[in-house]
Short mmCIF file of C-alpha atoms and ligand atoms in Angstrom, two decimals:
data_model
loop_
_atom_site.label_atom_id
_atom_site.label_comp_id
_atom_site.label_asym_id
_atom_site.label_seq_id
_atom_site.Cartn_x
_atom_site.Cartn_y
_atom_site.Cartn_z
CA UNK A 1 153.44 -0.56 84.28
CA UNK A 2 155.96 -3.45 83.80
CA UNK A 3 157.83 -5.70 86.47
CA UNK A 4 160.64 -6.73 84.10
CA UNK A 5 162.89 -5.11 81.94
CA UNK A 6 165.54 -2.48 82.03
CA UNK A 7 166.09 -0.69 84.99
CA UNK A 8 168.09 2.44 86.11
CA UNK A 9 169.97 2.68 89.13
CA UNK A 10 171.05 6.31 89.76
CA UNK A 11 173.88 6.38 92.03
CA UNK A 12 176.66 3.67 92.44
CA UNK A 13 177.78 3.94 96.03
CA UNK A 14 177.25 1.30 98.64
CA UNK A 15 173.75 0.84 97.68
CA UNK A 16 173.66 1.26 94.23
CA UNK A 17 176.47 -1.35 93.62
CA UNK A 18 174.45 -3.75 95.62
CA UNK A 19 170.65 -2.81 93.65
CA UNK A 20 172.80 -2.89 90.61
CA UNK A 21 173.95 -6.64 91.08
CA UNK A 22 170.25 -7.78 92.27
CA UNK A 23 168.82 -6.71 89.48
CA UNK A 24 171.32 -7.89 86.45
CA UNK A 25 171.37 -11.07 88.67
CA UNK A 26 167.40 -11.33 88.43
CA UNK A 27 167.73 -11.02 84.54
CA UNK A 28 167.52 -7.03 83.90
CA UNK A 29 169.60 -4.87 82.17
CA UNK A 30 170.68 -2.34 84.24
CA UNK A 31 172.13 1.15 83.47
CA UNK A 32 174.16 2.35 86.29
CA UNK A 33 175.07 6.06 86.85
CA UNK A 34 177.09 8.02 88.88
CA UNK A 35 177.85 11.38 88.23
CA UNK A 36 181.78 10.53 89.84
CA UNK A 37 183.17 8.68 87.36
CA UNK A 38 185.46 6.43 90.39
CA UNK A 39 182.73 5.36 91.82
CA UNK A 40 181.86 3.70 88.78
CA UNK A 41 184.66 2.21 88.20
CA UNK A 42 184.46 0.88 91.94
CA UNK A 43 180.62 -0.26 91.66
CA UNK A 44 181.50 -2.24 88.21
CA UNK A 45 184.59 -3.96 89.98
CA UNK A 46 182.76 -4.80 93.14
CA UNK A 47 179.77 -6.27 91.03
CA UNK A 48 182.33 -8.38 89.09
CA UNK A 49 183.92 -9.82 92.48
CA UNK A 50 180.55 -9.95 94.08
CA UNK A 51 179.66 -12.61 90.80
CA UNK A 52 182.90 -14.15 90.83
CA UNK A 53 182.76 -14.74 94.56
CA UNK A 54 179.11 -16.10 93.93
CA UNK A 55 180.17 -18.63 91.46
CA UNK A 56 183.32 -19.64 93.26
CA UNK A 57 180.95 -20.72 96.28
CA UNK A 58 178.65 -22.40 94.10
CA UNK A 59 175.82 -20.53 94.26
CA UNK A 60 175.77 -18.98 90.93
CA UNK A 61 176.92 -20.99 87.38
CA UNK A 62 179.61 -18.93 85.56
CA UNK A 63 177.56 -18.70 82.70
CA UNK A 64 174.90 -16.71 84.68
CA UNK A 65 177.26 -14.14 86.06
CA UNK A 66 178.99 -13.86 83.09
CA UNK A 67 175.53 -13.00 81.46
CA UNK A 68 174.88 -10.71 84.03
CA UNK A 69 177.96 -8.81 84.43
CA UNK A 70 177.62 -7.89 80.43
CA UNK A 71 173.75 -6.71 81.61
CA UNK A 72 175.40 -3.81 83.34
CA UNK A 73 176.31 -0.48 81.82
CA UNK A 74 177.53 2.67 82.90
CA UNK A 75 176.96 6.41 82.13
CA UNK A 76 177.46 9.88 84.01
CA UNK A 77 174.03 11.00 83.69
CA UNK A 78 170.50 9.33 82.57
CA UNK A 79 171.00 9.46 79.06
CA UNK A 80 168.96 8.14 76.05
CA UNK A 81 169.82 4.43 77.44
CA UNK A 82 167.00 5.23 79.56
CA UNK A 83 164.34 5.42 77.06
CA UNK A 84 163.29 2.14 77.39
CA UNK A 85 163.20 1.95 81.03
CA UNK A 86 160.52 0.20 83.14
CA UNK A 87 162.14 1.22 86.94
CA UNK A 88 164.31 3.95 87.87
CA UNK A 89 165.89 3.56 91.27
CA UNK A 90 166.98 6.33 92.40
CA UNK A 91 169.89 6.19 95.42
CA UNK A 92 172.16 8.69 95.05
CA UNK A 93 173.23 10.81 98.50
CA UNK A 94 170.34 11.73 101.27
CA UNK A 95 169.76 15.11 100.35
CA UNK A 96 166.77 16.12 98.89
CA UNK A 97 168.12 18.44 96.23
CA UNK A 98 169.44 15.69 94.34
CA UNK A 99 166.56 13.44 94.71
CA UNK A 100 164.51 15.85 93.40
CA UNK A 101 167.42 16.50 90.10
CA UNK A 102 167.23 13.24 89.68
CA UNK A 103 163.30 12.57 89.31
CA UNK A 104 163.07 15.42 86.91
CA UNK A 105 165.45 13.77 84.69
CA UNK A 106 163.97 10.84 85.43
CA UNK A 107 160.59 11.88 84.16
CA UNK A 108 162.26 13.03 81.11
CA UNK A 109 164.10 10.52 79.81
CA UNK A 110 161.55 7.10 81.08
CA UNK A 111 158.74 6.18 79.40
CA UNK A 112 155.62 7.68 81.15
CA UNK A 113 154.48 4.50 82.75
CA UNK A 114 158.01 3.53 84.14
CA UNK A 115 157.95 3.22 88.36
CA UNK A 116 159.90 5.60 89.86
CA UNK A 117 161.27 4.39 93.10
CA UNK A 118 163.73 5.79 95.85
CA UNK A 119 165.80 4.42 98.18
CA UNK A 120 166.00 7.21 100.93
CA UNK A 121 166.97 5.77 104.31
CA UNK A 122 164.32 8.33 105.69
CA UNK A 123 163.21 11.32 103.43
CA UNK A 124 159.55 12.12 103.15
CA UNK A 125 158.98 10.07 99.28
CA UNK A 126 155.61 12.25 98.89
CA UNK A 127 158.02 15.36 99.39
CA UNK A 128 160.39 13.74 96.80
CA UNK A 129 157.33 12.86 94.83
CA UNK A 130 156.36 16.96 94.48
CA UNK A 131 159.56 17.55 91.88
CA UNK A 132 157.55 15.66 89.17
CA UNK A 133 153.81 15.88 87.79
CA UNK A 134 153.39 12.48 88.15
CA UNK A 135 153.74 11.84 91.93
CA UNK A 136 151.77 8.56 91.84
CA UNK A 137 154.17 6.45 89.78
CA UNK A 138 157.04 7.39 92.59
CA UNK A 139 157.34 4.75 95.57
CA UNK A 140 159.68 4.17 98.44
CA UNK A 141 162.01 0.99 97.69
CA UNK A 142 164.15 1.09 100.76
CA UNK A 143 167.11 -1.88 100.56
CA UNK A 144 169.39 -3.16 103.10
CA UNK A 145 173.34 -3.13 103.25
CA UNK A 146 174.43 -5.46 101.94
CA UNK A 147 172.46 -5.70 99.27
CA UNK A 148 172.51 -9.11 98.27
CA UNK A 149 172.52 -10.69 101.88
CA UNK A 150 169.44 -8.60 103.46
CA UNK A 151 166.15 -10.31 102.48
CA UNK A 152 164.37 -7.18 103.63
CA UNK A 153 162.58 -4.12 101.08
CA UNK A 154 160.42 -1.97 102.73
CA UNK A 155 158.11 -0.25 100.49
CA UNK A 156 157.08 3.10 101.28
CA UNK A 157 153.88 4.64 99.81
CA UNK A 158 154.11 8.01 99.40
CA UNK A 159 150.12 10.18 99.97
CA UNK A 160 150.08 10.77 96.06
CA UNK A 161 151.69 6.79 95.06
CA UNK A 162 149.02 4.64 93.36
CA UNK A 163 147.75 0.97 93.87
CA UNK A 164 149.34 0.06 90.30
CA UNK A 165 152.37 1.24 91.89
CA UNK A 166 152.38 -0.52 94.98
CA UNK A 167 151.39 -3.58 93.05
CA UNK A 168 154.59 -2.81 90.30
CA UNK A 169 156.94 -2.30 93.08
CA UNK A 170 155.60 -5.77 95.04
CA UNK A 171 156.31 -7.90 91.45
CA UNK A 172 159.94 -6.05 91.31
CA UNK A 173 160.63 -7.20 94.81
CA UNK A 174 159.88 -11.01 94.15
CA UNK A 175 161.26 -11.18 90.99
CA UNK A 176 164.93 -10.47 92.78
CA UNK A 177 164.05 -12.56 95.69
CA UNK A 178 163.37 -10.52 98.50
CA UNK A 179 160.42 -10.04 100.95
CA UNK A 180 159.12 -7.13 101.71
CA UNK A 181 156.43 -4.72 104.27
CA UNK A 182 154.54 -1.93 102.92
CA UNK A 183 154.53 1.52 104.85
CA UNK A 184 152.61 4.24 104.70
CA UNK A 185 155.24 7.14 104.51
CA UNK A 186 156.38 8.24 108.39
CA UNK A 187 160.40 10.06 109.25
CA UNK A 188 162.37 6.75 109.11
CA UNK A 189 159.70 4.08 108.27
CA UNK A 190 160.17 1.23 110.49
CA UNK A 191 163.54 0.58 110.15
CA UNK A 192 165.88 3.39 110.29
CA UNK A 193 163.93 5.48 113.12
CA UNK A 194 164.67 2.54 115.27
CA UNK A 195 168.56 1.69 114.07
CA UNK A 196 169.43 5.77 113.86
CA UNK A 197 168.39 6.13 117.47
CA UNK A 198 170.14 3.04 118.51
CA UNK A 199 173.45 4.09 116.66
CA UNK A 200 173.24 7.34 117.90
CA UNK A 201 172.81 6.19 121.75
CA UNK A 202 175.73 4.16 121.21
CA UNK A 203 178.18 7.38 119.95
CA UNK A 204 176.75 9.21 122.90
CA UNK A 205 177.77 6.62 125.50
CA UNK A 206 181.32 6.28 123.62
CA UNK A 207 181.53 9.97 124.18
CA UNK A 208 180.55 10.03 127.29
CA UNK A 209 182.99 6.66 128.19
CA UNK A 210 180.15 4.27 129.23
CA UNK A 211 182.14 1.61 127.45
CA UNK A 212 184.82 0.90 124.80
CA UNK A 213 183.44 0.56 121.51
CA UNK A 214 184.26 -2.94 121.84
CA UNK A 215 181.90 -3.53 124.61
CA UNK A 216 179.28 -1.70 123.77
CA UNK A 217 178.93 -3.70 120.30
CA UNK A 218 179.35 -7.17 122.39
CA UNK A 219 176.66 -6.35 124.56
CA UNK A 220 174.12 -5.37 122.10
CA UNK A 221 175.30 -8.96 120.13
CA UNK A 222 175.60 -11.12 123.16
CA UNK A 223 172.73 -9.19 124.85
CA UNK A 224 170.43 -9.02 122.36
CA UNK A 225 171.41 -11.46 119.95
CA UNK A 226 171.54 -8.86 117.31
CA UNK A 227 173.83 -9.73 114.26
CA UNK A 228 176.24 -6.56 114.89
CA UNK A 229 176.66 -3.95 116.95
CA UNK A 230 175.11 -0.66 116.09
CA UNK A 231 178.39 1.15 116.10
CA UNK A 232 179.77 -1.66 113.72
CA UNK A 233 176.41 -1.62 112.20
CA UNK A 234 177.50 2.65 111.38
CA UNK A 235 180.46 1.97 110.29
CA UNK A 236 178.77 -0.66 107.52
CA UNK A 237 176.03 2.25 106.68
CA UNK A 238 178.55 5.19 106.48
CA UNK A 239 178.40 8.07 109.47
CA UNK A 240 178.10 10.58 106.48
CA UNK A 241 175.07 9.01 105.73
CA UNK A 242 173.71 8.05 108.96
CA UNK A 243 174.47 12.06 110.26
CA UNK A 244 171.93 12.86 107.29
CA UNK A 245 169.12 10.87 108.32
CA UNK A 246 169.59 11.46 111.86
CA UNK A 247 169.44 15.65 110.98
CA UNK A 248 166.46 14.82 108.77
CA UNK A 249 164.46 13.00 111.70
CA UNK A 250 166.14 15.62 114.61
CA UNK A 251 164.05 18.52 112.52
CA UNK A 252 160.75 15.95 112.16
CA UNK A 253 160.58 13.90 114.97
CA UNK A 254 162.29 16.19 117.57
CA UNK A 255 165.15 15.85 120.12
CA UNK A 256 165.69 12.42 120.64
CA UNK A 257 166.93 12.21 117.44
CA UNK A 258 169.88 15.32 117.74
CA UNK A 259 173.05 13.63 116.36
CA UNK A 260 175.90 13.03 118.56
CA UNK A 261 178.52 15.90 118.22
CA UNK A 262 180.68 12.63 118.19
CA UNK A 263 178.97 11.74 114.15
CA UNK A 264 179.74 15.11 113.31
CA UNK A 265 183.18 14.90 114.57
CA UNK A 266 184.01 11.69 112.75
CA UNK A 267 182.30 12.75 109.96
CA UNK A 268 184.56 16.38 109.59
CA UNK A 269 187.47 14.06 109.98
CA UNK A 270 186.57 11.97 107.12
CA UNK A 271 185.96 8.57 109.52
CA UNK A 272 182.87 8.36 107.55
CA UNK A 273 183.30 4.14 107.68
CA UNK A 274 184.34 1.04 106.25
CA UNK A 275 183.49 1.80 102.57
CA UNK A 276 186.44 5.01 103.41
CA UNK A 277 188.63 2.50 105.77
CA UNK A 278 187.80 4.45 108.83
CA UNK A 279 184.87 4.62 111.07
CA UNK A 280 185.14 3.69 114.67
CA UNK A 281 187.37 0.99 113.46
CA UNK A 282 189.68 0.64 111.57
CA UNK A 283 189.83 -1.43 107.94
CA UNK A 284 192.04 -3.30 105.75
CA UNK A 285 192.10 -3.12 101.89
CA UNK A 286 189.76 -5.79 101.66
CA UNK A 287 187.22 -4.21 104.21
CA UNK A 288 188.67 -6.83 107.11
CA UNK A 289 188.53 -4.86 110.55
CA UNK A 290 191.76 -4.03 111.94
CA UNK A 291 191.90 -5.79 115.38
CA UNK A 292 192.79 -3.17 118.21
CA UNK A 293 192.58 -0.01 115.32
CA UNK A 294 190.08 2.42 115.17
CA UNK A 295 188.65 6.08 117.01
CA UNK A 296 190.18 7.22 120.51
CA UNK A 297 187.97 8.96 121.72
CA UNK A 298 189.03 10.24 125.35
N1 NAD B 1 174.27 3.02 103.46
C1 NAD B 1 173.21 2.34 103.85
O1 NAD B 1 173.32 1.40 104.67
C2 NAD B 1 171.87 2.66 103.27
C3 NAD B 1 170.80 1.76 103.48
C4 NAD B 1 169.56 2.03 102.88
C5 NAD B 1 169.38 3.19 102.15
N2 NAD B 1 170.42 4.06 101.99
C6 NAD B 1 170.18 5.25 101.17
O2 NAD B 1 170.67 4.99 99.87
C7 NAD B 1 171.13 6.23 99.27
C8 NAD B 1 172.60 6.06 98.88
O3 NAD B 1 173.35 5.72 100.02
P1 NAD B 1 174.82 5.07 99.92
O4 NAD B 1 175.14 4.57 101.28
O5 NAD B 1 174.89 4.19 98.73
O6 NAD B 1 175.68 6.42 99.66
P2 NAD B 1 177.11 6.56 98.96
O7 NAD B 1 177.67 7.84 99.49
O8 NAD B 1 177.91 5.32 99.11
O9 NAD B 1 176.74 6.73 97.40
C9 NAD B 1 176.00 7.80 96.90
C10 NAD B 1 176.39 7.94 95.42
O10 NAD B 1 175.51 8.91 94.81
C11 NAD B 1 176.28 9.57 93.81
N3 NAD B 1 175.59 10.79 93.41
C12 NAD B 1 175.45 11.95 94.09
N4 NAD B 1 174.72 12.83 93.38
C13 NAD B 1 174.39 12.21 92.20
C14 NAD B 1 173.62 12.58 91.06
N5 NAD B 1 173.05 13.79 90.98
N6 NAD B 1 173.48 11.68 90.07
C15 NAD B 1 174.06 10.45 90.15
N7 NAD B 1 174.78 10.04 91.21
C16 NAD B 1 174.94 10.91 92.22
C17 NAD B 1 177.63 9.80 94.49
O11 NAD B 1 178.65 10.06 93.54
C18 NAD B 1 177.83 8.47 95.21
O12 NAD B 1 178.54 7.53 94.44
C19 NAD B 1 170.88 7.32 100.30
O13 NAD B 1 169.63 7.90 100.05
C20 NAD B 1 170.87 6.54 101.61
O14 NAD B 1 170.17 7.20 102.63
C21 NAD B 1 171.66 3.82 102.51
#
């Protein structure tokens, strides 16, 4: 197994666009794919301002992002371009259906000693593992929105992933400059078992009119010192995305985890977050919250 060379991100939503832009920045070619062919339009703009925006405040010479923006290129599926591959990163929609699609075509099209990684938020990666015959070249790479400001990977290692793995998966993460913990596989890891339940505490007292929105974000900031609310913090992840996990750990981990009919509200009505405009705020064009905007709920 190789840390460096091409690598394959498989779905260009929030988190793709980000892994995307990591890795092209950290030298690799990357093939991007999205089976909607918007969102890749929308992941190859937003990787273009994220460089621009880089060189504009210095960080990044133009020559580098303009190298990097002409490492990325798109397709609908994982097509020959994959051949060469030496990661797949697979972060497409929680559902375990498609993970599973997508590491059989994986298999297919990578060479055989190319790491498989996925960036579930809280699926079991051993039970994503079990769609290929090769279980101990797929890992857990889970990233942090947004990409490029979170320092944080947490590896997961699935019961059937491999110390050559692990090792591979390490050498990716310091090559594009992040840290990282390694996790033996549990619902949620370390990370989003604590921020679903948080999130979803914080829909239930907004339903039940504990607070305003408002408040209950400044207390957990001013409080706690965290860097944003958890309802802010939702809208940045996606409801849509956060009801999935929180289903996934309600059926695993047990009650404390059942999602607030309030999620699956906003979720019905399309207020799936900021990436859609609407969450429990509201959003301009540029993503810029809408002062005074956002969910009534009583
Ligand atoms: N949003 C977060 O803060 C966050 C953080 C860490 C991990 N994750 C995880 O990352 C993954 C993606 O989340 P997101 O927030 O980017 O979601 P998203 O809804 O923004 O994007 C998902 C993308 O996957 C694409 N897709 C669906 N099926 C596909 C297929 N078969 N092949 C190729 N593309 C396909 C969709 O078209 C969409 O563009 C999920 O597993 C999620 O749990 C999300």
């Amino acid at each position: 197994m190789k840390a460096e060379g091409k690598v394959v991100v498989v779905g260009a939503g929030l988190m793709g666009t980000g892994i995307a832009h990591g890795f092209a920045v950290a030298g690799s070619p990357v093939l991007l794919v999205d089976t909607n062919e918007d969102q890749r339009r929308k992941a190859t703009g937003q990787i273009a301002k994220l460089l621009d925006d880089g060189v504009a405040r210095g960080k990044l010479e133009a020559a580098s992002a303009a190298s990097a923006k002409a490492r990325i290129t798109t397709a609908a599926a994982i097509d020959q371009q994959a051949a060469d591959a030496a990661l797949l990163v697979e972060t497409a929609t929680e559902d375990l259906a498609i993970k599973h699609s997508i590491l059989r075509a994986a298999a297919a099209a990578l060479p055989a000693d190319a790491l498989l990684a996925t960036n579930t938020s809280a699926l079991s990666v051993s039970e994503i593992a079990a769609a290929i015959d090769q279980p101990s070249r797929v890992i857990g790479m889970h990233f942090f929105n947004p990409v490029p400001k979170m320092k944080l990977v947490e590896i997961i290692k699935g019961l059937e992933t491999d110390a050559e793995s692990l090792a591979t998966a390490i050498e990716w993460v310091k090559r594009i400059g992040k840290d990282h913990i390694v996790v033996n596989e549990a619902p949620g890891f370390t990370t989003s078992r604590m921020s679903a339940l948080m999130g979803n505490q914080a829909m239930c007292m907004l339903a039940e009119g504990v607070a305003s929105a408002e408040d209950i974000d400044k207390a957990m900031r001013l409080a706690f010192n965290h860097p944003m609310g958890p309802l802010e913090l939702g809208d940045l992840t996606g409801w849509d995305t956060r009801l999935r996990v929180l289903q996934y750990l309600h059926t695993v981990l047990g009650e404390a985890f059942r999602p607030s009919p309030l999620i699956l509200k906003m979720v019905k009505a399309g207020r799936h977050g900021r990436k859609v405009g609407r969450g429990v705020y509201d959003y301009d064009e540029e993503g810029v919250r809408i002062p005074g905007s956002g969910l009534k709920v009583n």
